[in-house]
Coordinates of C-alpha atoms and ligand atoms in Angstrom, one line a residue:
M1 CA 27.8 -50.9 66.0
L2 CA 29.2 -47.7 67.5
V3 CA 26.8 -47.3 70.4
K4 CA 27.3 -50.8 71.8
R5 CA 31.1 -50.4 72.2
K6 CA 32.4 -48.5 75.2
G7 CA 35.5 -46.3 75.7
I8 CA 36.2 -45.9 72.0
T9 CA 39.1 -43.6 71.4
V10 CA 39.4 -41.2 68.5
S11 CA 42.4 -43.1 67.2
R12 CA 40.4 -46.4 67.3
L13 CA 37.6 -44.8 65.3
I14 CA 40.1 -43.2 62.8
M15 CA 41.5 -46.8 62.3
D16 CA 38.0 -48.2 61.9
D17 CA 37.3 -45.5 59.2
Q18 CA 40.4 -46.7 57.4
L19 CA 39.2 -50.3 57.5
L20 CA 36.0 -49.1 55.7
H21 CA 38.2 -48.2 52.7
P22 CA 40.1 -51.4 51.7
G23 CA 42.4 -49.4 49.4
A24 CA 43.4 -47.0 52.1
T25 CA 47.2 -46.5 52.6
G26 CA 46.9 -45.4 56.2
E27 CA 48.2 -41.9 55.3
L28 CA 44.9 -40.2 56.3
T29 CA 44.9 -42.2 59.5
G30 CA 48.4 -41.0 60.3
L31 CA 47.5 -37.4 59.4
L32 CA 44.4 -37.3 61.6
N33 CA 46.3 -38.9 64.5
D34 CA 49.0 -36.3 64.3
L35 CA 46.2 -33.6 64.4
V36 CA 44.9 -35.3 67.5
V37 CA 48.4 -34.8 69.1
A38 CA 48.4 -31.1 68.1
G39 CA 44.9 -30.8 69.6
K40 CA 46.1 -32.2 72.9
I41 CA 49.1 -29.9 73.0
I42 CA 47.0 -26.8 72.2
S43 CA 44.4 -27.8 74.7
A44 CA 47.0 -28.1 77.5
E45 CA 48.3 -24.6 76.6
V46 CA 44.8 -23.1 76.4
N47 CA 44.0 -24.4 79.8
M48 CA 47.2 -23.0 81.2
A49 CA 47.0 -19.6 79.4
G50 CA 45.0 -17.9 82.2
L51 CA 47.3 -19.3 84.8
A52 CA 50.4 -18.0 83.0
D53 CA 48.9 -14.5 82.8
I54 CA 47.7 -14.5 86.4
L55 CA 51.0 -15.7 87.9
G56 CA 52.8 -13.3 85.5
Q57 CA 55.1 -16.1 84.5
S58 CA 57.4 -14.1 82.3
G59 CA 59.6 -16.1 79.9
K60 CA 57.8 -19.4 80.6
T61 CA 59.5 -21.9 78.3
N62 CA 57.9 -24.9 76.7
I63 CA 59.5 -28.3 76.1
Q64 CA 61.1 -27.0 72.9
G65 CA 62.8 -24.4 75.1
E66 CA 60.9 -21.6 73.4
T67 CA 59.3 -18.7 75.4
V68 CA 55.6 -18.8 75.7
Q69 CA 53.8 -17.2 72.9
K70 CA 50.3 -15.7 72.2
L71 CA 48.0 -18.6 71.9
D72 CA 47.1 -18.2 68.3
V73 CA 50.8 -18.1 67.3
F74 CA 51.4 -21.1 69.6
A75 CA 48.5 -23.0 68.0
N76 CA 49.8 -22.2 64.5
Q77 CA 53.3 -23.3 65.3
T78 CA 52.1 -26.5 67.0
I79 CA 50.0 -27.6 64.0
K80 CA 52.7 -26.6 61.5
R81 CA 55.4 -28.5 63.4
R82 CA 53.2 -31.7 63.4
M83 CA 52.1 -31.4 59.8
E84 CA 55.5 -30.5 58.2
Q85 CA 57.2 -33.6 59.4
C86 CA 54.4 -36.2 59.5
G87 CA 55.0 -37.3 55.9
Y88 CA 51.3 -37.3 54.9
V89 CA 51.0 -33.6 53.8
C90 CA 52.5 -31.9 50.7
V91 CA 51.4 -28.3 51.4
M92 CA 49.5 -26.3 54.0
A93 CA 47.5 -23.1 54.4
S94 CA 46.9 -21.3 57.7
E95 CA 44.8 -18.3 58.6
E96 CA 48.0 -17.0 60.3
E97 CA 50.2 -17.1 57.2
D98 CA 49.7 -15.2 53.9
E99 CA 51.3 -17.7 51.7
V100 CA 51.2 -21.5 51.3
I101 CA 53.3 -23.4 53.9
P102 CA 55.8 -26.0 52.6
V103 CA 56.6 -29.3 54.5
L104 CA 60.1 -30.4 55.4
E105 CA 62.3 -31.6 52.5
G106 CA 61.7 -35.3 52.0
Y107 CA 58.4 -35.4 54.0
E108 CA 56.0 -34.7 51.2
G109 CA 52.7 -36.7 51.4
E110 CA 49.5 -37.2 49.5
Y111 CA 47.2 -34.7 51.4
T112 CA 46.9 -31.0 52.0
I113 CA 45.6 -29.3 55.1
A114 CA 44.1 -25.8 55.5
F115 CA 43.5 -24.7 59.1
D116 CA 42.4 -22.0 61.4
P117 CA 44.8 -22.7 64.3
L118 CA 42.7 -20.7 66.8
D119 CA 39.3 -19.5 65.9
G120 CA 37.6 -16.9 68.1
S121 CA 40.9 -15.3 69.1
S122 CA 39.1 -12.2 70.5
N123 CA 37.7 -14.5 73.2
I124 CA 41.1 -16.0 74.3
D125 CA 41.7 -13.8 77.3
V126 CA 38.1 -13.8 78.6
N127 CA 37.9 -17.6 79.0
V128 CA 35.3 -18.1 76.3
S129 CA 35.4 -21.2 74.1
I130 CA 37.8 -21.1 71.2
G131 CA 38.8 -23.8 68.7
T132 CA 40.9 -25.1 65.8
I133 CA 39.3 -25.8 62.5
F134 CA 40.8 -28.1 59.7
S135 CA 40.1 -29.2 56.2
I136 CA 41.9 -32.0 54.4
H137 CA 42.1 -32.6 50.6
K138 CA 43.9 -35.2 48.5
R139 CA 46.7 -33.5 46.5
V140 CA 46.2 -32.9 42.8
S141 CA 49.8 -31.9 41.8
E142 CA 52.6 -34.2 40.7
P143 CA 55.1 -35.2 43.4
G144 CA 57.5 -32.3 43.9
Y145 CA 55.1 -29.7 42.6
A146 CA 52.9 -29.1 45.6
G147 CA 51.4 -25.6 45.7
E148 CA 48.2 -23.5 45.8
E149 CA 46.3 -25.6 43.3
D150 CA 46.4 -28.4 45.8
L151 CA 44.6 -26.2 48.3
L152 CA 42.2 -24.3 46.1
Q153 CA 39.8 -27.2 45.7
K154 CA 36.0 -27.2 46.2
G155 CA 34.6 -28.2 49.5
T156 CA 33.0 -31.2 47.9
E157 CA 36.5 -32.6 47.3
Q158 CA 37.4 -32.6 51.1
V159 CA 38.4 -36.0 52.4
A160 CA 38.0 -34.9 56.0
A161 CA 37.0 -31.9 58.0
G162 CA 36.7 -31.2 61.7
Y163 CA 37.3 -28.9 64.6
I164 CA 38.6 -29.1 68.2
I165 CA 36.8 -26.9 70.6
Y166 CA 38.6 -25.8 73.8
G167 CA 35.7 -25.1 76.2
S168 CA 34.4 -26.5 79.5
S169 CA 36.0 -29.6 78.0
T170 CA 38.0 -30.2 74.9
V171 CA 35.9 -31.9 72.2
M172 CA 37.1 -33.0 68.8
V173 CA 34.4 -33.3 66.1
Y174 CA 35.3 -34.7 62.6
T175 CA 34.0 -36.4 59.5
T176 CA 35.6 -38.3 56.7
G177 CA 32.3 -38.5 54.8
S178 CA 30.7 -41.4 56.8
G179 CA 28.9 -39.4 59.4
V180 CA 30.0 -37.0 62.2
H181 CA 31.5 -38.1 65.5
G182 CA 32.5 -36.2 68.7
F183 CA 35.2 -37.1 71.2
T184 CA 35.9 -35.6 74.6
L185 CA 39.4 -35.3 75.9
D186 CA 40.0 -37.0 79.3
P187 CA 43.0 -35.0 80.4
S188 CA 43.8 -37.4 83.2
V189 CA 44.7 -40.1 80.6
G190 CA 45.4 -37.8 77.6
E191 CA 42.9 -39.6 75.4
F192 CA 39.9 -38.4 73.3
F193 CA 36.9 -40.8 74.0
L194 CA 33.8 -41.1 71.8
S195 CA 31.2 -38.9 73.5
H196 CA 28.9 -37.9 70.6
P197 CA 28.5 -40.9 68.2
N198 CA 26.8 -40.2 64.8
I199 CA 25.9 -36.5 65.4
T200 CA 22.8 -35.3 63.5
I201 CA 21.8 -31.6 63.8
P202 CA 18.4 -31.4 65.4
E203 CA 15.5 -30.4 63.1
I204 CA 14.1 -28.3 65.9
C205 CA 16.1 -25.1 65.9
P206 CA 15.8 -23.0 69.1
Y207 CA 18.7 -20.6 68.3
Y208 CA 19.7 -18.1 65.7
S209 CA 23.2 -16.7 65.8
V210 CA 24.1 -13.5 64.1
N211 CA 25.9 -10.3 65.2
E212 CA 23.0 -7.9 65.5
A213 CA 25.4 -5.0 66.0
Y214 CA 25.7 -4.8 62.2
S215 CA 22.0 -4.9 61.5
E216 CA 22.0 -1.2 60.2
H217 CA 24.4 -2.3 57.5
W218 CA 22.6 -5.6 56.5
F219 CA 21.1 -6.1 53.1
D220 CA 17.2 -6.2 53.2
S221 CA 17.2 -9.9 52.7
T222 CA 19.1 -10.5 55.9
R223 CA 17.1 -7.9 57.8
N224 CA 13.8 -9.4 56.6
F225 CA 14.8 -12.9 57.5
I226 CA 15.9 -12.1 61.0
A227 CA 12.7 -10.0 61.5
H228 CA 10.7 -13.0 60.4
L229 CA 12.4 -15.2 63.0
K230 CA 11.5 -12.7 65.7
K231 CA 7.9 -12.6 64.6
E232 CA 7.4 -16.3 65.5
E233 CA 4.9 -16.4 62.7
D234 CA 5.0 -20.2 62.3
G235 CA 4.9 -20.5 66.1
R236 CA 8.5 -21.3 66.4
G237 CA 10.2 -19.1 69.0
Y238 CA 13.9 -18.5 68.8
S239 CA 16.6 -17.3 71.2
L240 CA 19.6 -15.3 70.1
R241 CA 22.9 -16.8 71.0
Y242 CA 26.1 -15.2 69.7
I243 CA 29.4 -16.1 71.2
G244 CA 31.7 -14.6 68.6
S245 CA 33.7 -17.8 68.1
L246 CA 32.5 -19.6 65.0
V247 CA 33.5 -23.0 66.5
A248 CA 31.5 -22.4 69.7
D249 CA 28.4 -21.0 67.9
F250 CA 28.6 -23.8 65.3
H251 CA 29.1 -26.6 67.9
R252 CA 26.1 -25.4 70.0
N253 CA 23.9 -25.4 66.9
L254 CA 25.2 -28.8 65.8
V255 CA 24.4 -30.4 69.2
K256 CA 21.2 -28.5 70.0
G257 CA 19.9 -27.2 66.7
G258 CA 20.3 -23.7 65.3
I259 CA 21.2 -21.4 62.4
F260 CA 24.3 -19.2 62.3
L261 CA 24.7 -16.3 59.9
Y262 CA 27.7 -14.2 58.9
P263 CA 26.2 -12.3 56.0
R264 CA 27.8 -9.7 53.8
D265 CA 27.1 -6.1 54.8
K266 CA 26.8 -2.8 53.0
K267 CA 29.1 -0.7 55.2
S268 CA 32.5 -2.3 55.3
P269 CA 34.2 -3.0 51.9
E270 CA 36.3 -5.7 53.6
K271 CA 33.1 -7.5 54.5
S272 CA 31.6 -7.2 51.0
E273 CA 31.8 -11.0 51.0
G274 CA 31.3 -11.4 54.8
K275 CA 34.1 -12.0 57.3
L276 CA 34.6 -15.8 57.4
R277 CA 37.2 -17.6 55.2
L278 CA 36.1 -20.3 52.8
L279 CA 39.1 -22.6 52.9
Y280 CA 39.4 -23.1 56.7
E281 CA 36.2 -21.9 58.3
A282 CA 33.1 -22.2 56.0
A283 CA 34.1 -25.2 53.9
P284 CA 35.0 -27.6 56.7
M285 CA 32.0 -26.5 58.8
A286 CA 29.8 -27.0 55.7
M287 CA 31.1 -30.6 55.2
I288 CA 30.4 -31.4 58.8
V289 CA 26.9 -29.8 58.8
E290 CA 25.8 -31.6 55.6
Q291 CA 27.1 -34.9 57.0
A292 CA 25.0 -34.2 60.1
G293 CA 21.8 -33.5 58.0
G294 CA 22.0 -29.7 57.9
R295 CA 22.8 -27.2 55.1
A296 CA 25.4 -24.4 54.4
I297 CA 24.8 -21.7 51.8
T298 CA 25.9 -18.2 51.0
D299 CA 23.5 -15.3 51.2
D300 CA 22.9 -15.5 47.4
G301 CA 21.9 -19.2 47.6
R302 CA 25.1 -20.9 46.5
R303 CA 26.0 -24.2 48.3
I304 CA 29.2 -23.5 50.2
L305 CA 30.7 -26.9 49.2
D306 CA 30.3 -26.1 45.5
I307 CA 32.3 -22.9 45.6
K308 CA 35.7 -23.2 43.8
P309 CA 38.2 -21.1 45.8
T310 CA 40.3 -18.6 43.9
S311 CA 42.5 -17.5 46.8
L312 CA 43.7 -18.9 50.1
H313 CA 42.0 -16.4 52.4
Q314 CA 38.9 -15.7 50.3
R315 CA 36.0 -14.7 52.4
V316 CA 32.4 -15.9 51.9
P317 CA 29.0 -15.1 53.4
L318 CA 27.9 -18.1 55.5
I319 CA 24.4 -19.3 56.5
I320 CA 24.7 -22.7 58.2
G321 CA 22.7 -25.0 60.5
S322 CA 19.4 -26.8 60.8
K323 CA 18.0 -27.6 57.4
K324 CA 14.5 -26.1 57.8
E325 CA 15.8 -22.7 58.9
V326 CA 18.5 -22.6 56.2
D327 CA 15.8 -23.5 53.6
L328 CA 13.7 -20.6 55.0
A329 CA 16.7 -18.2 54.9
E330 CA 17.3 -19.3 51.2
R331 CA 13.7 -18.3 50.3
F332 CA 14.3 -14.8 51.8
F333 CA 17.7 -14.4 50.1
S334 CA 16.5 -15.6 46.7
S335 CA 13.3 -13.5 46.7
S336 CA 15.0 -10.3 47.7
S337 CA 16.0 -7.8 45.1
E338 CA 19.3 -6.9 46.9
Ligands
AHG401 P1 39.3 -15.8 64.1 O1 39.4 -15.5 65.6 O2 39.9 -17.0 63.6 O3 39.8 -14.6 63.3 O4 37.8 -15.9 63.7 C1 36.9 -15.1 64.3 C2 35.6 -15.1 63.5 C3 34.7 -16.2 64.0 O5 35.2 -17.1 64.9 C4 33.5 -15.5 64.6 O6 32.3 -16.1 64.2 C5 33.6 -14.1 64.0 O7 35.0 -13.9 63.8 C6 33.0 -13.1 64.9 O8 33.1 -11.9 64.2 P2 32.4 -10.5 64.7 O9 33.2 -10.2 66.0 O10 32.6 -9.5 63.6 O11 31.0 -10.9 65.0
MN402 MN1 38.4 -18.1 62.6
MN403 MN1 41.8 -17.8 63.9

């Protein structure tokens, strides 16, 4: 029983997860633990970033003797370095790299990872929460033939998904399909401790989260839905909260209840499918929210987890959060003519 035990670390729970699957090889356990290490390294750098800027430390070098880099480049390098030599991954995809990323020769493993190394980059230098998002699949290719087909799998095929949010504290939230758990980093000991056992997204939904600056370009379905939320017809008042980091907006909604929308819009062709990427933003968040009792759909009513990706950086409209509000949104989007 989770709640009776105290001081559970994320590594302990990852191991407990493995024990739930008698046939487990321990590879997923190893992969997740290496991700935890990456999260700790990125968290330390994120918390130093402001300092480095303020003190104008030029040419600050890290333990690898490299000069300090922009945080999203640093985060990307950190995760790649961990994953390419862990022996559990056969191929990777990162928001920061156009093509698939191979692992080191002789270190091919049974899983793939797609990740957004630093989500919410526009908020890095204004001290607003940012995060890392990851999605893990079992490979489908034969040994030695890892490639895009291992990454372009439906969200329903994910074996694990999660994020690490670097905010007032660093919190890691993940699921392997048996519920959602959150762990808070205690920097004084360098351990993530269970802080949010068995997360379920609240049914009561106080927040809606959408970038209203684009409302002139929304399709009628989006406009009508947001207008309905404002009318409080069914007596439910909502507040608008929009941070501009998916991880932060999603985490708030997961903990307090809420609905987040990044719909397509009519103005910008590059946003004809919305802005967020299926592989390493929408699909992992969709697995988490469904495991927590919520829903994740597109603005034409498709379930995010059912979408078969056709390219690494494919964008998808995203409506995600508390079930009742996503159900309501679905009625608006399916009834609208456009
Ligand atoms: P990233 O920083 O990884 O590119 O992601 C930014 C995304 C997402 O985090 C956020 O929800 C969205 O961009 C905000 O976009 P707008 O500024 O267009 O609202
Ligand atoms: Mn992102
Ligand atoms: Mn990013």
